[in-house]
Short mmCIF file of C-alpha atoms in Angstrom, two decimals:
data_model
loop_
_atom_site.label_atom_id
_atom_site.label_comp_id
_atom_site.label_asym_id
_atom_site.label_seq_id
_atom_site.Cartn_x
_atom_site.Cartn_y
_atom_site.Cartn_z
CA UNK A 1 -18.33 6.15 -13.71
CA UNK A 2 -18.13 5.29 -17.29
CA UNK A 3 -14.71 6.39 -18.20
CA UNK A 4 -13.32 5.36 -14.80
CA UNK A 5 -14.39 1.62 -15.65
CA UNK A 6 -12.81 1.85 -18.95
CA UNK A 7 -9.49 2.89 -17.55
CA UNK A 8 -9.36 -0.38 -14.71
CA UNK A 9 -11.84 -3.15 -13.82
CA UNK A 10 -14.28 -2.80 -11.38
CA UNK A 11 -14.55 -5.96 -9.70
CA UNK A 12 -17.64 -6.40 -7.52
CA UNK A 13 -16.13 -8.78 -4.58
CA UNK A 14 -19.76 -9.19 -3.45
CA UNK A 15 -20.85 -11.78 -6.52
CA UNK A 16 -20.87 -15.77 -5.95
CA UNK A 17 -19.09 -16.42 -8.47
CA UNK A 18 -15.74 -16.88 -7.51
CA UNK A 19 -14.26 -18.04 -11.08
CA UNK A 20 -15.50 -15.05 -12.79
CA UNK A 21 -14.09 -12.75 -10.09
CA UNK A 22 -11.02 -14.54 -10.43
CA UNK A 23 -11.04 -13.45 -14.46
CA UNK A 24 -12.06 -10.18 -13.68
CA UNK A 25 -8.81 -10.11 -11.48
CA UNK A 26 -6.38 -11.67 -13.88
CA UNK A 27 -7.12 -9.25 -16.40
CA UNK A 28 -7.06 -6.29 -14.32
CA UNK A 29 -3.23 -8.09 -13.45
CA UNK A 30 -1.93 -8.69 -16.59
CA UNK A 31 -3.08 -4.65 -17.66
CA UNK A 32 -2.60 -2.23 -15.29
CA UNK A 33 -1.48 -4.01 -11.57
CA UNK A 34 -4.96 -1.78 -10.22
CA UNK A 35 -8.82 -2.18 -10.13
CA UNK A 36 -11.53 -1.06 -8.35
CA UNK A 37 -12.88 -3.03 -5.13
CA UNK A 38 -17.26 -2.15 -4.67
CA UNK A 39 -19.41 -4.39 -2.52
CA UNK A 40 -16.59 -5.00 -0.05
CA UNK A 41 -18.78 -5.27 3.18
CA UNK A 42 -17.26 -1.78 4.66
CA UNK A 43 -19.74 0.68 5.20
CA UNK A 44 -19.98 3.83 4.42
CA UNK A 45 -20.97 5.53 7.22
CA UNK A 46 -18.04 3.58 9.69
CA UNK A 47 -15.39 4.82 6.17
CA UNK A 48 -16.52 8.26 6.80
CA UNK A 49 -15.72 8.17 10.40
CA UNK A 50 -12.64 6.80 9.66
CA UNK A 51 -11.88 9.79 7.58
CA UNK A 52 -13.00 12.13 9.80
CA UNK A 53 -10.95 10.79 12.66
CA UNK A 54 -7.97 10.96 10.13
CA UNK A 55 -8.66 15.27 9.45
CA UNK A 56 -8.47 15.30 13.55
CA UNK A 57 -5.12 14.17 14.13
CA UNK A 58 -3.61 15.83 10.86
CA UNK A 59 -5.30 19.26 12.04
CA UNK A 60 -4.17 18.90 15.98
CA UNK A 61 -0.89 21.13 16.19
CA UNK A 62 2.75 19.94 15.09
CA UNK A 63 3.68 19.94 18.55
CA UNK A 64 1.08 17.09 19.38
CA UNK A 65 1.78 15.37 16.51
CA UNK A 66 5.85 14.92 16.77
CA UNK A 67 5.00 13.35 20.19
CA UNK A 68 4.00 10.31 18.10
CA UNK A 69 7.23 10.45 15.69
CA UNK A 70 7.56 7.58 13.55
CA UNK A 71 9.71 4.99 15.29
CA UNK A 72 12.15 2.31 14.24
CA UNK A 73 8.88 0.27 13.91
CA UNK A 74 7.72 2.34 11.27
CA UNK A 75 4.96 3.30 13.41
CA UNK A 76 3.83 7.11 14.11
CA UNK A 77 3.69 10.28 12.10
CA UNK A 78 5.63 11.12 9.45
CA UNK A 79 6.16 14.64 8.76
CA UNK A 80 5.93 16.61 5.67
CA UNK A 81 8.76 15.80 2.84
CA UNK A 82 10.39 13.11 5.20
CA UNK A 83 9.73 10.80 2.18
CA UNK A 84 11.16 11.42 -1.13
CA UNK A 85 9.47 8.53 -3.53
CA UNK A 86 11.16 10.12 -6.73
CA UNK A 87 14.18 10.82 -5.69
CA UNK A 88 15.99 11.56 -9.01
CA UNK A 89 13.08 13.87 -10.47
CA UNK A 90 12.06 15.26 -6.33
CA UNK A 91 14.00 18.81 -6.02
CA UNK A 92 11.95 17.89 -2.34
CA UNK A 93 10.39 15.39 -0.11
CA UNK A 94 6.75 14.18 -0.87
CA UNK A 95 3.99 17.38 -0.03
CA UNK A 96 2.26 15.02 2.28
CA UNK A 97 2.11 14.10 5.75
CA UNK A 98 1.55 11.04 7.37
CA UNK A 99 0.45 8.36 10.34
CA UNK A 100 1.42 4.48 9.89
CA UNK A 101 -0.23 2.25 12.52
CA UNK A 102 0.47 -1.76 12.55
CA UNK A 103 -1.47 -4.62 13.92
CA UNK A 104 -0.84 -3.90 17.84
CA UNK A 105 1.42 -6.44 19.52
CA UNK A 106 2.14 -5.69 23.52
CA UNK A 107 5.77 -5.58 24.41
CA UNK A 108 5.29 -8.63 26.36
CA UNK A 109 4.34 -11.14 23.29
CA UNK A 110 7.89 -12.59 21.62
CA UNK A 111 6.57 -11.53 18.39
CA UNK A 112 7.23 -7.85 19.09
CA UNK A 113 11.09 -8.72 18.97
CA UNK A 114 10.56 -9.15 15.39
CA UNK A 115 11.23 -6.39 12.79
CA UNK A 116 8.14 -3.91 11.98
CA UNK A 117 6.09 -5.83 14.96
CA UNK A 118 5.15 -4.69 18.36
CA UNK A 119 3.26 -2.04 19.78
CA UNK A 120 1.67 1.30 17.98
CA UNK A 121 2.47 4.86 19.08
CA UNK A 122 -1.15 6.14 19.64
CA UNK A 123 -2.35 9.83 19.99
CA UNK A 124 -3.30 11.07 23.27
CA UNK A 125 -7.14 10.12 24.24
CA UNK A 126 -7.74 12.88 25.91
CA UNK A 127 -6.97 15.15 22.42
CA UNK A 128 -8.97 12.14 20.50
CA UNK A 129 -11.02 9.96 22.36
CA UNK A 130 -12.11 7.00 20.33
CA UNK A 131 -9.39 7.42 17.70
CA UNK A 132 -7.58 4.46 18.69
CA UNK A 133 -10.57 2.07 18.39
CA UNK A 134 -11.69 3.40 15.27
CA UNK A 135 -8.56 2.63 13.46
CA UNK A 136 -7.99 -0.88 15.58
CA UNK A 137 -11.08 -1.79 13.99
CA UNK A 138 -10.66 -0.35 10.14
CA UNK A 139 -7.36 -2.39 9.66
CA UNK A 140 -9.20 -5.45 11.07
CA UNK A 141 -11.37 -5.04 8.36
CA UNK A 142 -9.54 -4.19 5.60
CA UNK A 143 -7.19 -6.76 6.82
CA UNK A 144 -9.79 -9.16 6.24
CA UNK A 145 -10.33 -8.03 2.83
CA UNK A 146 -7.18 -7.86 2.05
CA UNK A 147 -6.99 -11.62 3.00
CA UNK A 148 -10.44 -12.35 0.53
CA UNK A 149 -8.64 -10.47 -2.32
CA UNK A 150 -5.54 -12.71 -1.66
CA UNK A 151 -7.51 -16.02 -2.20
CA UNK A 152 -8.92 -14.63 -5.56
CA UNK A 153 -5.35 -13.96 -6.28
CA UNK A 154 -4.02 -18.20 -5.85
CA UNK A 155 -7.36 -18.98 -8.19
CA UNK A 156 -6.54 -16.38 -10.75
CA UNK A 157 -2.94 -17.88 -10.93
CA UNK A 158 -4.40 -21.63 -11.09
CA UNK A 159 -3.09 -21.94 -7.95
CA UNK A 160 -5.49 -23.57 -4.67
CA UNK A 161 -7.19 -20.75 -2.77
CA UNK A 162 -5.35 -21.68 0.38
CA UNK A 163 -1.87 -21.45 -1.01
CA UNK A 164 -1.22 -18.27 0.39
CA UNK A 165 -2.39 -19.77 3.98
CA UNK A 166 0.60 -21.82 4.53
CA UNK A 167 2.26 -21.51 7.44
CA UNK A 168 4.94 -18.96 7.43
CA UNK A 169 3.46 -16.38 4.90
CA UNK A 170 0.55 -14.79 6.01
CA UNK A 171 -0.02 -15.80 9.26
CA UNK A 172 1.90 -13.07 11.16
CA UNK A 173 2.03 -10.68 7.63
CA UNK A 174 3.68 -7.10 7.92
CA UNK A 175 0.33 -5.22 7.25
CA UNK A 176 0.51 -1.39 7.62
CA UNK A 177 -2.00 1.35 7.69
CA UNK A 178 -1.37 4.61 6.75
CA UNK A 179 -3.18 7.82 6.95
CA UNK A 180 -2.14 10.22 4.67
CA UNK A 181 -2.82 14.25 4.48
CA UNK A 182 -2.11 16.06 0.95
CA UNK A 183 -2.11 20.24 1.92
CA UNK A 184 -4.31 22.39 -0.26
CA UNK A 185 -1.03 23.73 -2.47
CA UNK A 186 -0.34 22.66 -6.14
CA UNK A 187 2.74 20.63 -7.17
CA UNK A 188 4.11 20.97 -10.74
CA UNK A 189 5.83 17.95 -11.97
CA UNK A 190 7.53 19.89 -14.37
CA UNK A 191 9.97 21.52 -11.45
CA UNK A 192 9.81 18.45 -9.55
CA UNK A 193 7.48 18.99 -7.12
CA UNK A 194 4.59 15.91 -6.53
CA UNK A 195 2.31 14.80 -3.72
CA UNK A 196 3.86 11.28 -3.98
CA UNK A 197 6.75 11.02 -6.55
CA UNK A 198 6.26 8.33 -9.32
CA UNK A 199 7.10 4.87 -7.40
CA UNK A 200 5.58 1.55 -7.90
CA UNK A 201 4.40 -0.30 -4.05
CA UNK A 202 7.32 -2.66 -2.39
CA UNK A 203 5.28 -5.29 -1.43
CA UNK A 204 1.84 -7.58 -2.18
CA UNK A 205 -1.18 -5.60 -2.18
CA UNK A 206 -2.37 -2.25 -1.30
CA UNK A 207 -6.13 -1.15 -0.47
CA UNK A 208 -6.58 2.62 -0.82
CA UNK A 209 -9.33 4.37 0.62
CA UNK A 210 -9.75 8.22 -1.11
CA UNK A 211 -12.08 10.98 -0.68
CA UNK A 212 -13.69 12.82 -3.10
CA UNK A 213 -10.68 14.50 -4.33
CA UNK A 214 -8.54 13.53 -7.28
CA UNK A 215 -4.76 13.60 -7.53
CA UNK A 216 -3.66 9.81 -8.03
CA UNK A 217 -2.11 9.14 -11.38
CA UNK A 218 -0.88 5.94 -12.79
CA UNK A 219 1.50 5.33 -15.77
CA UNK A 220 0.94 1.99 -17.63
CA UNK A 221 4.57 1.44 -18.73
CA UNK A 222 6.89 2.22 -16.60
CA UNK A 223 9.90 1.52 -18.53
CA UNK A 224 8.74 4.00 -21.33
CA UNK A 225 10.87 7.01 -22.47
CA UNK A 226 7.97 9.41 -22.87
CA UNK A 227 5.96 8.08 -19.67
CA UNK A 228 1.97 9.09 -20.13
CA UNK A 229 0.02 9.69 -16.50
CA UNK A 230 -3.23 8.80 -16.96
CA UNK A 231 -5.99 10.44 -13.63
CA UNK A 232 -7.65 7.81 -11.68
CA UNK A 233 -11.14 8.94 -10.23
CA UNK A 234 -12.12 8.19 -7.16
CA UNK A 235 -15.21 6.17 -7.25
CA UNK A 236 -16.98 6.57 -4.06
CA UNK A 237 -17.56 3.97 -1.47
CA UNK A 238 -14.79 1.97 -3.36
CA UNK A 239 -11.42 1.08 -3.23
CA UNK A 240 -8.46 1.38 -5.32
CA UNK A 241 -6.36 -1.54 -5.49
CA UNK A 242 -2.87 -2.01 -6.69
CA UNK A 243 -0.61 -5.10 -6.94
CA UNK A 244 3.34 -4.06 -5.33
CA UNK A 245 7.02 -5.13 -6.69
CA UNK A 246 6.93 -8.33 -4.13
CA UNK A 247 3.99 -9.80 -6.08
CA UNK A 248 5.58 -8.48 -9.68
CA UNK A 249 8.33 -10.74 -8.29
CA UNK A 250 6.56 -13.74 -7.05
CA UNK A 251 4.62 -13.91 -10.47
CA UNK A 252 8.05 -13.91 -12.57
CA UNK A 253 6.68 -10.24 -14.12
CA UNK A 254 3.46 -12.01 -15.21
CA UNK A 255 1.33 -9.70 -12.68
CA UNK A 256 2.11 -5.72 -13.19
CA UNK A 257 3.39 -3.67 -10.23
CA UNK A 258 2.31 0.02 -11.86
CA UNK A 259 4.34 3.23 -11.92
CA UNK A 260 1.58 5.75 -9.74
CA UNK A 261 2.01 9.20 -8.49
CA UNK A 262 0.05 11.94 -6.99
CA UNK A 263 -0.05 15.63 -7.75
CA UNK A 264 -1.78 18.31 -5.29
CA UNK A 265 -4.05 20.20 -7.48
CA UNK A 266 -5.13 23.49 -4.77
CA UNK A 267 -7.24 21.58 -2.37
CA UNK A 268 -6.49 19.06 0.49
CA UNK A 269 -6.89 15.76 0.12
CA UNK A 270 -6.59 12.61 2.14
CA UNK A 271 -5.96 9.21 1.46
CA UNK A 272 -5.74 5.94 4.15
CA UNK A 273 -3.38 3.35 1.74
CA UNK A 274 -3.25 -0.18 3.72
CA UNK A 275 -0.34 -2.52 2.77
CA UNK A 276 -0.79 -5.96 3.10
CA UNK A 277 2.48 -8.22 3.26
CA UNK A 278 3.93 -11.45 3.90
CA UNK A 279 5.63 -12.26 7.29
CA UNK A 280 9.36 -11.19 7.28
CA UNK A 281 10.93 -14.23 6.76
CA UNK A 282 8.98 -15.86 4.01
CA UNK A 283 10.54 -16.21 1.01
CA UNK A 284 9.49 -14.96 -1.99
CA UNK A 285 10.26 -16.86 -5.05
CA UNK A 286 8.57 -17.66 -7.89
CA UNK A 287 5.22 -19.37 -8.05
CA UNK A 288 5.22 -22.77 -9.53
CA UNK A 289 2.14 -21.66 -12.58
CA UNK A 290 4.59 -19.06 -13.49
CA UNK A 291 7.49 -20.04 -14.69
CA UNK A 292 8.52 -23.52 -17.21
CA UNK A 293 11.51 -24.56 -18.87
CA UNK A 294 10.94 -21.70 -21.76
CA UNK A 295 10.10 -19.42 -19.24
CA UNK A 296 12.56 -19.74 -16.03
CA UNK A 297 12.51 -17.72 -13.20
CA UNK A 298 13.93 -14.34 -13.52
CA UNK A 299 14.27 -13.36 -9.65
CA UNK A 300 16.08 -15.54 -7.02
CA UNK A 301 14.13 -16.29 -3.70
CA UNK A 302 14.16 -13.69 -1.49
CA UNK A 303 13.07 -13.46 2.23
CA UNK A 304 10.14 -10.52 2.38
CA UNK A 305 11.59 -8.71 4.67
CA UNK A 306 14.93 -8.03 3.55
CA UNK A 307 13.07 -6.54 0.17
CA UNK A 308 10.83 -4.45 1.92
CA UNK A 309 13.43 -2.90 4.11
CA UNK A 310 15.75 -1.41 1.30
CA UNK A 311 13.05 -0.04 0.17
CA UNK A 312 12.08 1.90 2.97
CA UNK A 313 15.73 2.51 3.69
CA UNK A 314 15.54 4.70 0.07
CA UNK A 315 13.06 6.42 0.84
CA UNK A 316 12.63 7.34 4.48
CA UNK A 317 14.79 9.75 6.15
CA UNK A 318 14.05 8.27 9.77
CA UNK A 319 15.10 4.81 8.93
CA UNK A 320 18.94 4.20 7.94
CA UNK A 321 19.73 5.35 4.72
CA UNK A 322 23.58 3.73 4.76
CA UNK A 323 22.27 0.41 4.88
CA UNK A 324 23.59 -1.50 1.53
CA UNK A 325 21.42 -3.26 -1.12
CA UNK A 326 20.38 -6.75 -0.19
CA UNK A 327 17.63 -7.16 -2.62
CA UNK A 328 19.81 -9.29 -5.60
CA UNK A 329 18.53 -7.73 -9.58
CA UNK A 330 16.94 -9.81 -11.79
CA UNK A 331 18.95 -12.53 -13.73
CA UNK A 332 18.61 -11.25 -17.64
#
């Protein structure tokens, strides 16, 4: 584990000291945009029933699983190379396959009129029984710690723990699960061909969840001409953490939003990445402990949910890839 702590922070989330954590976490910010997560409170055993219900859907047949085709939620299963990441270095889609589930809103509540809310597509019972409750009750926990990880965030900015809990910006957030399925072939970056092409996350935070095998890279400067990958080890029992383009923004570029990839190295893999974001509307715009009159903001506001859709609207083929730009570029 030596090298692996060298390469990010390894925060332990489980310590009393909150203004140490929040340190820990700044630096890990300002360097790479990812650390480690141990001591969360998940346990093991109920994370390795979560991955084995996630090898049961991916291994049920292609018939069953295009019954629960992504929808214009953004809910369901996304099939393999339906997602090209990279798209000027892809000669393909992504070699991965995938399931995004949301928090589950009934048709009947008004909030399911809202974009990327409303119900789930679920696999059939009878071909998984339990499946559904195991997942309803993973992203209830990892939303939960995604919501801890958040307050460590406001401290480490000198902000008040609470800020993020104002009404309007996490209180009905656009949090996404998704179960991912990397086949046992081998992608060669050189001819274009990746697991998950180079991309940095759209929006706050993401908590990944890995098995054993490796294939996640990250490249510390993205803006380099000769970009270096550097392997990230799975550490077991913990998770990976990465700070997305929506927090990049919100922190006036103070907090790094890092260039990752994945390569498929002969043997399957799989990977459950949750996202956690802000309700649709709020706006993002800069944070007042990051910006002064030397230092002025670089983004205008922006409402979440316009960002995060043109980003999926690059990306995935089942959403509407005509739709213009609506994300303004940062004032130089």
């Amino acid at each position: 584990m030596g090298s692996e702590r060298q390469l990010l922070e390894c925060i332990d989330i489980s310590s009393p000291d909150v203004k140490s954590l929040a340190l820990q976490l700044r630096k890990a910010c300002l360097e790479t945009g990812f650390f480690y997560v141990i001591n969360h409170g998940i346990g093991e055993a109920f994370m390795e029933e979560v991955f084995n219900q996630t090898r049961k859907f991916f291994k049920l047949p292609l018939e069953e699983k295009t019954k629960v085709l992504q929808d214009k939620r953004n809910r369901g299963y996304t099939p393999y190379s339906e997602e090209k990441l990279d798209p000027v270095k892809q000669i393909a889609g992504d070699s991965k396959e995938g399931y995004y589930i949301g928090l589950e809103i009934p048709e009947t509540d008004p909030r399911a009129n809202e974009p990327y809310q409303g119900p789930n597509q679920w696999p059939s019972p009878e071909l998984l029984p339990g499946w559904r409750q195991t997942m309803e009750k993973y992203f209830q926990e990892v939303e939960n710690l995604s919501r801890r990880l958040i307050k460590l965030i406001a401290i480490s900015l000198d902000l008040d723990e609470t800020f993020f809990d104002k009404p309007g910006m996490f209180d009905h957030p656009m949090a996404l699960l998704r179960l991912l399925h990397y086949p046992a072939g081998v992608t060669n970056p050189e001819k274009g061909e990746f697991g998950a092409g180079a991309h940095s996350d759209y929006g706050m935070l993401t908590l990944l969840a890995t098995d054993s095998v490796p294939g996640l890279q990250i490249c510390k400067e993205k803006d380099a001409k000769q970009q270096v990958w550097e392997d990230l080890q799975p550490i077991k029992g913990a998770f990976i953490v990465n700070l997305g383009d929506m927090l990049e923004r919100w922190t006036n570029n103070l907090y790094r939003s890092t260039l990752h990839r994945v390569l498929n190295h002969g043997e399957e893999r799989y990977s459950i990445p949750f996202f956690m974001e802000p309700n649709f509307d709020c706006i993002v715009e800069c944070l007042p402990t990051c910006c002064s009159p030397s230092n002025p903001p670089k983004y205008p506001p922006i409402k979440s949910g316009d960002h995060l859709t043109y980003r999926y609207q690059i990306t995935h083929k089942g959403l509407d890839a005509n739709a213009k730009e609506s994300v303004p570029q940062p004032v130089h």
